[in-house]
Structure formats: C-alpha cells, structure tokens
Coordinates of N, CA and C in Angstrom, one line a residue:
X1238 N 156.6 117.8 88.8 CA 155.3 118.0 89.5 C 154.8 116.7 90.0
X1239 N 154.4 116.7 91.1 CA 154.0 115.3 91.6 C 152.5 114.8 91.4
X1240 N 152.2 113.5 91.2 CA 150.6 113.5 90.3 C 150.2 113.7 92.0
X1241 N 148.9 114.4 92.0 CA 147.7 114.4 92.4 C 146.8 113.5 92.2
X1242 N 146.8 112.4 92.8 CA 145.5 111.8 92.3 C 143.8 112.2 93.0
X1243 N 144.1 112.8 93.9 CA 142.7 113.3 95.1 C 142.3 114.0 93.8
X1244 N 143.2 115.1 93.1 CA 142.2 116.0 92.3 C 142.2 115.4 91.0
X1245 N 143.0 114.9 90.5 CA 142.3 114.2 89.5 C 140.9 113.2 89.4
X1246 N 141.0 112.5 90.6 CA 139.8 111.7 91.0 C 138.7 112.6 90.9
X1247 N 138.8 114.0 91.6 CA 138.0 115.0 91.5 C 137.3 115.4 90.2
X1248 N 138.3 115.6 89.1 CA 137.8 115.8 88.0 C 137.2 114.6 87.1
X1249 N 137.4 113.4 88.1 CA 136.1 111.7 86.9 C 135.1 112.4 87.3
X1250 N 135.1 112.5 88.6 CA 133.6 112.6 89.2 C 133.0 113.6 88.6
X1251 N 133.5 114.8 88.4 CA 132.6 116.4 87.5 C 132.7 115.6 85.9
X1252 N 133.7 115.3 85.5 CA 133.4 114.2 84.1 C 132.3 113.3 84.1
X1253 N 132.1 112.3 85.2 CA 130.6 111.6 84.8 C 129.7 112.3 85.3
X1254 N 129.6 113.0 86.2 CA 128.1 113.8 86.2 C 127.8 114.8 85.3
X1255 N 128.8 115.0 84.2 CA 129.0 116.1 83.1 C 127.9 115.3 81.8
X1256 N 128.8 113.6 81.6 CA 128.4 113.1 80.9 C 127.0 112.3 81.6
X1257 N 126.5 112.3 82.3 CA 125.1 112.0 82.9 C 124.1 113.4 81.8
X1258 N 124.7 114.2 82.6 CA 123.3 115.2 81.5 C 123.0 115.1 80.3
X1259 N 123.8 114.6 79.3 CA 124.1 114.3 78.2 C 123.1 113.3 77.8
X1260 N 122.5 112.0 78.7 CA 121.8 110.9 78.2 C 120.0 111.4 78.0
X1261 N 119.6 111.0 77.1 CA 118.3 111.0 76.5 C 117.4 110.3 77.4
X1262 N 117.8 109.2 78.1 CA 117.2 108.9 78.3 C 117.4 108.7 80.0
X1263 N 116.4 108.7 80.5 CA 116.1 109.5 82.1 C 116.8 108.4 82.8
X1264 N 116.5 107.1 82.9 CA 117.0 106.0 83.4 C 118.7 106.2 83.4
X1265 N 119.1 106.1 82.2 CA 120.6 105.9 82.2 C 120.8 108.0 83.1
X1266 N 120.5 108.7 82.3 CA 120.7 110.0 83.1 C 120.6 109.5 84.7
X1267 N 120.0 109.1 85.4 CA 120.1 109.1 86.9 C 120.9 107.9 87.7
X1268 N 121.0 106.7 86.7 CA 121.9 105.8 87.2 C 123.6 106.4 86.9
X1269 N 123.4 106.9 85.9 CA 125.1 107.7 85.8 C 125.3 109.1 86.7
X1270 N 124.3 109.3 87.0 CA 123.9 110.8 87.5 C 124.8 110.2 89.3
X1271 N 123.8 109.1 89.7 CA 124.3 108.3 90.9 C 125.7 108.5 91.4
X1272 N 126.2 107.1 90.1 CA 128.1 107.2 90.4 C 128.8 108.3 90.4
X1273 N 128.2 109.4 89.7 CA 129.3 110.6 89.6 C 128.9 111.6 91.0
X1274 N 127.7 111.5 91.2 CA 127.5 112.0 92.8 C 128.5 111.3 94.2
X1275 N 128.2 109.7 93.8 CA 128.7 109.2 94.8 C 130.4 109.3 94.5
X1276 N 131.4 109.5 93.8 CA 131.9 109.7 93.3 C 132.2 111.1 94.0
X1277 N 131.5 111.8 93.5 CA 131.8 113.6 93.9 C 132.1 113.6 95.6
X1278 N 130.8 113.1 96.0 CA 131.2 112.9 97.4 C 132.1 112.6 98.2
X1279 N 132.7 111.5 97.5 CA 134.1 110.6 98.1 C 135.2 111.7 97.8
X1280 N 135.0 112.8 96.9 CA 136.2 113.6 96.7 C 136.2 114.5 97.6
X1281 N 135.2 115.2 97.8 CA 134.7 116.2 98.5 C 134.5 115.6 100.5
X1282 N 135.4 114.0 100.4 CA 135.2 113.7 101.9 C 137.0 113.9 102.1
X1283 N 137.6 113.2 100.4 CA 139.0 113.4 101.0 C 139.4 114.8 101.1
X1284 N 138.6 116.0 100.4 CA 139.5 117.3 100.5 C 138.9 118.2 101.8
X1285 N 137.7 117.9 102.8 CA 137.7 117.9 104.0 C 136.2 118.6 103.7
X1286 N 135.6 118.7 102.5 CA 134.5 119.2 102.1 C 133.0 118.7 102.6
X1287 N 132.6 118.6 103.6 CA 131.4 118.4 104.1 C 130.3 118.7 103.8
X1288 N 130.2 120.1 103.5 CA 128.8 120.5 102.9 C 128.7 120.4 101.5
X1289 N 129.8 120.0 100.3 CA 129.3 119.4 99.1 C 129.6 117.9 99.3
X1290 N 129.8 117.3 100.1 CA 129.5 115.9 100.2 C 128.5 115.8 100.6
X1291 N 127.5 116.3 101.4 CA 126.3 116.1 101.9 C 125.3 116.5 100.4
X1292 N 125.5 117.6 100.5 CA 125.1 117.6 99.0 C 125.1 116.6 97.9
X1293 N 126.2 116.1 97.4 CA 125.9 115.3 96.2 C 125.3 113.5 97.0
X1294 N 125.3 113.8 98.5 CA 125.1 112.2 98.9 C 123.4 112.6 99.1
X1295 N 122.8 113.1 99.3 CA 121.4 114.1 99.0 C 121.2 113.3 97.9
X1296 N 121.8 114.4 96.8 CA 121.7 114.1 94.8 C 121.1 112.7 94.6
X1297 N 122.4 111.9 95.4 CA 122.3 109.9 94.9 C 121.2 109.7 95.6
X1298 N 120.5 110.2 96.7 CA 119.6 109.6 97.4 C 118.2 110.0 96.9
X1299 N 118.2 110.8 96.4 CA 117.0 111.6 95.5 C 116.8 110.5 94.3
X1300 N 118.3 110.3 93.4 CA 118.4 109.4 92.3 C 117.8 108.0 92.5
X1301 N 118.6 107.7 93.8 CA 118.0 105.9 94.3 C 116.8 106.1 94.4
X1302 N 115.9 106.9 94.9 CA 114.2 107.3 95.1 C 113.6 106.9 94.0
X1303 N 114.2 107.7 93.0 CA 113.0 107.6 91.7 C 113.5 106.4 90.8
X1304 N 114.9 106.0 91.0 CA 114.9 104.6 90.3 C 113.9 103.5 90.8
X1305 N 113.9 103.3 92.3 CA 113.0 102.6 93.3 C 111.9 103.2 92.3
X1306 N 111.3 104.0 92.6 CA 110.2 104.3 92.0 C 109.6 103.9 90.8
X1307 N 110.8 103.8 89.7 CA 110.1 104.1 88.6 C 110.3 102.2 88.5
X1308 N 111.0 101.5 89.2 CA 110.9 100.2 89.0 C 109.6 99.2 89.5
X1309 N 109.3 100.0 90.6 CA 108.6 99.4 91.2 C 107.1 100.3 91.1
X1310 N 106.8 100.7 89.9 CA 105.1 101.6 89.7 C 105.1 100.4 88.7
X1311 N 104.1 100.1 88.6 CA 102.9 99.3 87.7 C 102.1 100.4 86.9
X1312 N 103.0 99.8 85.7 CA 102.5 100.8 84.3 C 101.6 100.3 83.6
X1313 N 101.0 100.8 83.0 CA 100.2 100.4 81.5 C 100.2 100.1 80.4
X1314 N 100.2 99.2 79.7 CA 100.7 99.2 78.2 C 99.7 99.0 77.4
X1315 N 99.8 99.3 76.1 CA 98.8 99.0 75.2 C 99.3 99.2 73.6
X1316 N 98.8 98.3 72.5 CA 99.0 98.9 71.3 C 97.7 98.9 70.8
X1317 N 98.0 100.3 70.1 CA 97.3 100.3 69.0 C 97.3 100.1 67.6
X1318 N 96.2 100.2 67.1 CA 96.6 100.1 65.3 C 96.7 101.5 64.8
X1319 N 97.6 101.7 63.7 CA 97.7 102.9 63.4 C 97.6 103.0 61.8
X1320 N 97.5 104.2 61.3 CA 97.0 104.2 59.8 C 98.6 105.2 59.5
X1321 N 99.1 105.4 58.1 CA 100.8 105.9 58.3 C 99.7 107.2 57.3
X1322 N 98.6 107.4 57.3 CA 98.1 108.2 56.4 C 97.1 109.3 56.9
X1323 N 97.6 109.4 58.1 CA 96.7 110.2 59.2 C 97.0 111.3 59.2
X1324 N 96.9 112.5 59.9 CA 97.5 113.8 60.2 C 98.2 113.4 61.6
X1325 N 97.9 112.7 62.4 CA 98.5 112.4 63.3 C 100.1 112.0 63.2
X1326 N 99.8 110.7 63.1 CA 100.9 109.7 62.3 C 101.8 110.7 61.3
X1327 N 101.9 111.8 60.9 CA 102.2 112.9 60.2 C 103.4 113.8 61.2
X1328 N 102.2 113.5 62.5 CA 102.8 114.8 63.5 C 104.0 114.2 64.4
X1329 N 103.2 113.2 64.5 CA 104.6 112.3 65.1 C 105.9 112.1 64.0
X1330 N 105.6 112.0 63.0 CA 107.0 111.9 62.3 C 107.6 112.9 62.2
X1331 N 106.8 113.8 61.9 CA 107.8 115.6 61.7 C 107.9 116.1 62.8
X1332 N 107.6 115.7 64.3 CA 108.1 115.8 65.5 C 109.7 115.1 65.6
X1333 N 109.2 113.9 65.2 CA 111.0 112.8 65.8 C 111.8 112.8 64.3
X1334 N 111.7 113.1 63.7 CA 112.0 112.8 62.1 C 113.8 113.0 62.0
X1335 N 114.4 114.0 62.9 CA 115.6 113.7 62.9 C 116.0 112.4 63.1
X1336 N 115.6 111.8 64.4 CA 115.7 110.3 65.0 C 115.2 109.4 64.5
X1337 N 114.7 109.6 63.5 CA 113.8 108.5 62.8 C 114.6 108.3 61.3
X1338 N 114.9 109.3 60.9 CA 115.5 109.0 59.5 C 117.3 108.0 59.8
X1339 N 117.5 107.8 61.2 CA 118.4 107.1 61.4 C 118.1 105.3 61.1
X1340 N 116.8 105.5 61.3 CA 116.2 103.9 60.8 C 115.5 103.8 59.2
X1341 N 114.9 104.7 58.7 CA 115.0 104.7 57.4 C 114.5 105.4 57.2
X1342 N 113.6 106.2 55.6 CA 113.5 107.2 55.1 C 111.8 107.1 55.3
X1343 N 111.6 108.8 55.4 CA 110.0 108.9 55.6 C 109.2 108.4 54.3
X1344 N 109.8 108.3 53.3 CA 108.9 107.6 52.0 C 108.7 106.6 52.2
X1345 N 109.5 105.9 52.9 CA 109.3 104.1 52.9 C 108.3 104.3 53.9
X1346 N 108.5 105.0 55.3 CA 107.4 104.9 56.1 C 106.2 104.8 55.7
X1347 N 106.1 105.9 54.5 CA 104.5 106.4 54.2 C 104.1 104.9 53.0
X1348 N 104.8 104.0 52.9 CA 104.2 103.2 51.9 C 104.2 101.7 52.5
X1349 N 104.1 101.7 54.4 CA 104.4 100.6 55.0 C 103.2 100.0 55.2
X1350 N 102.7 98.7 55.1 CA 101.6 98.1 55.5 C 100.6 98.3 56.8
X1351 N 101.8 98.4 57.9 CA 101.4 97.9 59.5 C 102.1 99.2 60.0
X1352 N 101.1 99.3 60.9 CA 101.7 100.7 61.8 C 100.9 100.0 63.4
X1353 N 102.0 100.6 64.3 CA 101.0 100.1 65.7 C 101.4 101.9 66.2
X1354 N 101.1 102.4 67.4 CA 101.5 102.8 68.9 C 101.5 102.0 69.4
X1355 N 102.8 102.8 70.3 CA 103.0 101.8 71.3 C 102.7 102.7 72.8
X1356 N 101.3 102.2 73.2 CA 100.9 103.5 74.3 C 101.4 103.0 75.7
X1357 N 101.8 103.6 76.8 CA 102.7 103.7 78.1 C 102.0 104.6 79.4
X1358 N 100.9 103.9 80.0 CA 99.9 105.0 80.4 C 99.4 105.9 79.7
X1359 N 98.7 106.0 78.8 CA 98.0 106.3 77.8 C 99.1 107.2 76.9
X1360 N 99.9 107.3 77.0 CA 101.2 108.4 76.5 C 101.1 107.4 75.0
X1361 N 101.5 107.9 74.0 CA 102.3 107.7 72.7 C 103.6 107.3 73.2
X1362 N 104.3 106.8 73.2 CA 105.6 106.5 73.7 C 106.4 105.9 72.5
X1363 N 106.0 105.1 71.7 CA 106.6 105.0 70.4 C 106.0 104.5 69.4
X1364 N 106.4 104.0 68.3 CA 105.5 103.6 67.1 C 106.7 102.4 66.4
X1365 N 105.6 101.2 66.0 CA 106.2 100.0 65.6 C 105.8 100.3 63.8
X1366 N 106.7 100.5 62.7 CA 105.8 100.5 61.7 C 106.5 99.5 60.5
X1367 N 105.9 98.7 59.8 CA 106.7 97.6 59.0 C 105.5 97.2 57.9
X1368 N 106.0 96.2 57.0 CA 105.2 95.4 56.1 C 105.2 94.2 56.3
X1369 N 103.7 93.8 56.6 CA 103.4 92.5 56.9 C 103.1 91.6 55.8
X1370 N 103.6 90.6 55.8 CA 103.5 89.7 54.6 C 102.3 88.7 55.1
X1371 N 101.5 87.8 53.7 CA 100.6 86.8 54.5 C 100.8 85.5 55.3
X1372 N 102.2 85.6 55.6 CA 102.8 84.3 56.7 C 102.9 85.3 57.4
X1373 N 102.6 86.4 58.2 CA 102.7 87.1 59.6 C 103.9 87.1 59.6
X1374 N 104.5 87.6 58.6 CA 106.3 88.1 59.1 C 106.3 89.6 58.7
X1375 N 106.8 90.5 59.8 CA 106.5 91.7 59.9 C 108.0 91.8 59.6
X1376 N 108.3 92.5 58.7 CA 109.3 93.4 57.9 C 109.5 95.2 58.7
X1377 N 110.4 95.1 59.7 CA 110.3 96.6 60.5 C 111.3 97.4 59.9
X1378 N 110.8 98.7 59.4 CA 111.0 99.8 59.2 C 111.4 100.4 60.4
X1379 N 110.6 100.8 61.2 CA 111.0 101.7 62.0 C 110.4 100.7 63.6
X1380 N 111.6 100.9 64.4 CA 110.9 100.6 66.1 C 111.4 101.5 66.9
X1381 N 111.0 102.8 66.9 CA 111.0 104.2 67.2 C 110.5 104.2 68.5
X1382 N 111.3 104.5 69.8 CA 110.6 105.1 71.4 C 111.6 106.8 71.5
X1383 N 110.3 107.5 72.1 CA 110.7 109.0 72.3 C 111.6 108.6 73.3
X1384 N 112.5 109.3 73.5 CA 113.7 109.8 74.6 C 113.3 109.7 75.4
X1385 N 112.2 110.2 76.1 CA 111.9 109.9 77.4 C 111.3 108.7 77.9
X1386 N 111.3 107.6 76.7 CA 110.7 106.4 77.5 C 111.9 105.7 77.0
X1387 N 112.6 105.6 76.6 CA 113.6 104.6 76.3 C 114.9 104.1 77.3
X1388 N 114.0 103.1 78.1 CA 114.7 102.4 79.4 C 114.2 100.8 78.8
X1389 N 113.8 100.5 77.8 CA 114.0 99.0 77.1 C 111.7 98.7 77.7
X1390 N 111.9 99.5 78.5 CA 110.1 98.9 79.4 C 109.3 98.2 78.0
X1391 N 109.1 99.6 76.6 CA 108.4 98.6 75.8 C 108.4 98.1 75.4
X1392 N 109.9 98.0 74.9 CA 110.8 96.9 73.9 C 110.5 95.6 74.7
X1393 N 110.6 95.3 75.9 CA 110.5 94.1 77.4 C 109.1 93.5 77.1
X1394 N 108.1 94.4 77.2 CA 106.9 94.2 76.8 C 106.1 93.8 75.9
X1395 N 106.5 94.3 75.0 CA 106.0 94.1 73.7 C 106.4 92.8 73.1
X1396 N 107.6 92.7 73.2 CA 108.7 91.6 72.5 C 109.5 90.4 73.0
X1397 N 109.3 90.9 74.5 CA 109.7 89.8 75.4 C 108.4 88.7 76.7
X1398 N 107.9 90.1 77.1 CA 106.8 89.0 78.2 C 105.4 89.3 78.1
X1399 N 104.6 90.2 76.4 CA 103.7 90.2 76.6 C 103.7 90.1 74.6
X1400 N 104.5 89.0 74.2 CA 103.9 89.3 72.3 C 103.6 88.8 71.8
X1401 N 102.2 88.4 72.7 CA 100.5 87.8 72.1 C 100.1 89.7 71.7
X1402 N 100.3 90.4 72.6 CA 100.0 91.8 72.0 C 100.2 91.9 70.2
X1403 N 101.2 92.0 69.8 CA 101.6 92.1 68.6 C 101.0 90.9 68.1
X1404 N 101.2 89.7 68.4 CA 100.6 88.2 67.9 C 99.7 88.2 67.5
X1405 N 98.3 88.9 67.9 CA 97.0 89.0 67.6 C 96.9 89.9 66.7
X1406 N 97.5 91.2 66.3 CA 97.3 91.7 65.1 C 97.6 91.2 64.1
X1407 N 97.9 89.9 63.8 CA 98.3 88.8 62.8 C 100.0 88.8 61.9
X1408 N 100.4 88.9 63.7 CA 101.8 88.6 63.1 C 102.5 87.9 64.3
X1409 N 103.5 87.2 63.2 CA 104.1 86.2 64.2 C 105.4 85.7 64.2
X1410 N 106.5 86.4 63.0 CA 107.3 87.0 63.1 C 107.9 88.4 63.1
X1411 N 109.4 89.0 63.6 CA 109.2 90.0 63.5 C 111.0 90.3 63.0
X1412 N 110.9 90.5 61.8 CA 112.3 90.4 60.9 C 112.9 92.3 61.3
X1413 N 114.1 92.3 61.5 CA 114.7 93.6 61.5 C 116.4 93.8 60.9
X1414 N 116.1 94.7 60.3 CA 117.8 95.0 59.9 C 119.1 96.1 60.5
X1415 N 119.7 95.0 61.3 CA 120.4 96.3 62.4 C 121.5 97.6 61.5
X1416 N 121.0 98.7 61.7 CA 121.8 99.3 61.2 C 123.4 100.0 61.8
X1417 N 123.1 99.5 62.8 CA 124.5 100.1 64.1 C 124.8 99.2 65.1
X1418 N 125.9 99.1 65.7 CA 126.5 98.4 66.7 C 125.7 98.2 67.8
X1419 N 124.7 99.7 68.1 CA 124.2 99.8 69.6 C 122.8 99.0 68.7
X1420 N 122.2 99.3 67.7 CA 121.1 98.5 67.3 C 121.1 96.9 67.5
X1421 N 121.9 96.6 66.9 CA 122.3 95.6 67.2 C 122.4 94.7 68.4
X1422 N 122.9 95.4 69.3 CA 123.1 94.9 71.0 C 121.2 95.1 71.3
X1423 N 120.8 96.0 70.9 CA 119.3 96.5 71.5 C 118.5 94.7 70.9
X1424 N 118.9 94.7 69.6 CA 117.7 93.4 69.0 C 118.1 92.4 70.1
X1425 N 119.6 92.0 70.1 CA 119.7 90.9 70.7 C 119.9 91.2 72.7
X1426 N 119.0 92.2 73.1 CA 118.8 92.2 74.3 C 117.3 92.0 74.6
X1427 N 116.4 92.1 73.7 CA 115.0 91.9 73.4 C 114.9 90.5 72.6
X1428 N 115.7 89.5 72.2 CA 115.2 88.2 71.8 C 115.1 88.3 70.4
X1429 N 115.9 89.0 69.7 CA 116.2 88.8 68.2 C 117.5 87.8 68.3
X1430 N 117.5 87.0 66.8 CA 118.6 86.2 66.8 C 118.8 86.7 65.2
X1431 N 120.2 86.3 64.8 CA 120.3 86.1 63.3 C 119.3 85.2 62.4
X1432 N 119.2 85.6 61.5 CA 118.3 85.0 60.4 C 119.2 83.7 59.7
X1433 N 118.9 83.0 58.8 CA 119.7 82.3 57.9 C 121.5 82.6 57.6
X1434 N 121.9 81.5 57.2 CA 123.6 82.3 57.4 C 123.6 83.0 55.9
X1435 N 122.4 83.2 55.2 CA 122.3 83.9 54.0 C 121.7 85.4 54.0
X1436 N 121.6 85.4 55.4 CA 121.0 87.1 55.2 C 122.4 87.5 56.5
X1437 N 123.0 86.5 57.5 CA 124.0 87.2 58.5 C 124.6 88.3 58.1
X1438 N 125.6 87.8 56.7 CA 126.0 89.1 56.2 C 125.3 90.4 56.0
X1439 N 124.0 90.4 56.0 CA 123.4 92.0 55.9 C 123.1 92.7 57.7
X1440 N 123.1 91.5 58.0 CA 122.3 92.0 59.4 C 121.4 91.8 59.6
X1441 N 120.7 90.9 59.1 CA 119.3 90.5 59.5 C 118.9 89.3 60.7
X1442 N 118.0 90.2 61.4 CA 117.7 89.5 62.5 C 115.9 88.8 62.8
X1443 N 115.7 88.2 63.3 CA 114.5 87.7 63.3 C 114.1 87.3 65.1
X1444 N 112.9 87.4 65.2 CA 112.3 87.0 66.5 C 111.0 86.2 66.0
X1445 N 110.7 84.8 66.9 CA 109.6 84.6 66.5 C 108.8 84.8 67.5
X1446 N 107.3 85.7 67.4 CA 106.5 85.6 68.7 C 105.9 84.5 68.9

C-alpha cells in the first residue's frame, strides 16, 4: 500500500486541533487552535475542499482577533492582602483544591503567614500564599492562577515589571521549591534563579524583588 501523505497530513491537523481543546488555558487553546486550523486548511486546499478551507481559514482569523485583542487591552492589576482564615479564602481553596494540592497540602496553607490575591480587572485570578520571615524572605507555598488566566500576565506583573507591588507588603525576597519540570521552566521564565549550591539539590529557587 502506498503511503498517503495528503491524508495523513490530514489527520496532524484534526490531532492538533484535537489537542488545542484539551489546554486550560485560553491563550495556549487558540494559538494551537491557529496551527491546526491553518493546518486543516492546507489539507482541505490539497483534497480540492473549498468550503472547509474557508471555514477553518475563518476559525484562524477569528483566533488572530482575539490574540490581537487580548494583547493589546490594557488590564488591571492589583494585590491584595488576604487572611487564610476567612470563609472566603476557604471557598477559593475548596473550589481549586484538586490543583492546589499539586503545590502543597491544605494544612500547610491554613498555617501560612502571608496570603495576597492576585486581582486581574477586579477578578480573583489567583492567590500568592507563603511565610514571611523578618528579613522579607517569603517562603511560597502556593503561587496558584485559575485556568482561565494562566497566560504568565500575572506572573509578568507581579514578579517581573511591577514587584514594588509585592515589595511593599514587606517582602523582598521570594524563595520557591519547584516541584515539576514544567514548574520549574515557569520560575525560571519569571526571574527565579537557583539558591546556594546547598539547597540546588532540592530545587530551590529564589528571586530577589
């Protein structure tokens, strides 16, 4: 049997727009959403398909819109202080608490010094929670963003071009222990570096604001 590549090409393109629905987070969902449209298209030009090429070249142009969009709106940021002993602060954890127990255990949460929000047009968008020592070195437990805002915006903000924000709540380091490969890539895409060659082996990372 002789390979087909037209239709196998056919089937990357329904594979990445398969795996586009899959992402949590909207950003990566529409930039993958893109290639597997533009992708679909190019298949659907070699098998003589016009009206689903127009179609998925539609899809990517819909996609390019709201990337444009969502890059170029002027957002809001803000933190606040938070108490880990609120009914709030309660709700939000037994909302995300599957995704959260991947950074560490609700008991530790509930016995952490420092809690912020991290608000995004007045939205809750995530929560910073750690123990602050009296040299301003924040010990992070949890740096938790819901699904839908996780395109790096707060992490950028917070940690990279605005962290007199955090600075002023009297901290001025910010120590973290990567527990995963992709955690890992995330500290050191926000301006974490390794700590001492005495903690490298665990994984600890530090930023100074």
């Amino acid at each position: 049997m002789d390979f087909d590549w037209v239709e196998w090409f056919g089937y990357l393109a329904s594979l990445i727009v398969l795996v586009s629905l899959t992402m949590t987070s909207i950003i990566k969902l529409r930039v993958i959403n893109l290639v597997g449209c533009l992708a679909f298209a190019g298949f659907a030009y070699l098998i003589n398909s016009y009206p689903t090429m127009f179609m998925n070249l539609g899809i990517a142009g819909i996609n390019v819109y709201y990337l444009w969009k969502f890059y170029s709106t002027n957002e809001q940021f803000k933190l606040i202080a938070a108490s880990v002993n609120t009914e709030f602060f309660e709700h939000f954890i037994s909302e995300n608490q599957t995704g959260i127990e991947t950074q560490t255990s609700i008991d530790d949460l509930r016995k952490a010094n420092t809690a912020f929000y991290m608000l995004r047009d007045n939205s809750i968008a995530g929560v910073l929670v750690g123990n602050n020592n009296d040299k301003g070195e924040l010990s992070i437990l949890l740096d938790y963003v819901t699904p839908q805002y996780r395109d790096f915006k707060l992490a950028n903000y917070y940690f990279v071009s605005h962290p007199n924000e955090i600075k002023q709540r009297g901290v001025n380091t910010l120590i973290a222990k990567a527990a995963t490969v992709e955690h890992k890539e995330y500290l050191f895409n926000v301006g974490f570096e390794l700590a001492d060659s005495a903690d490298c082996a665990e994984g600890i990372y530090q930023k100074q604001l």
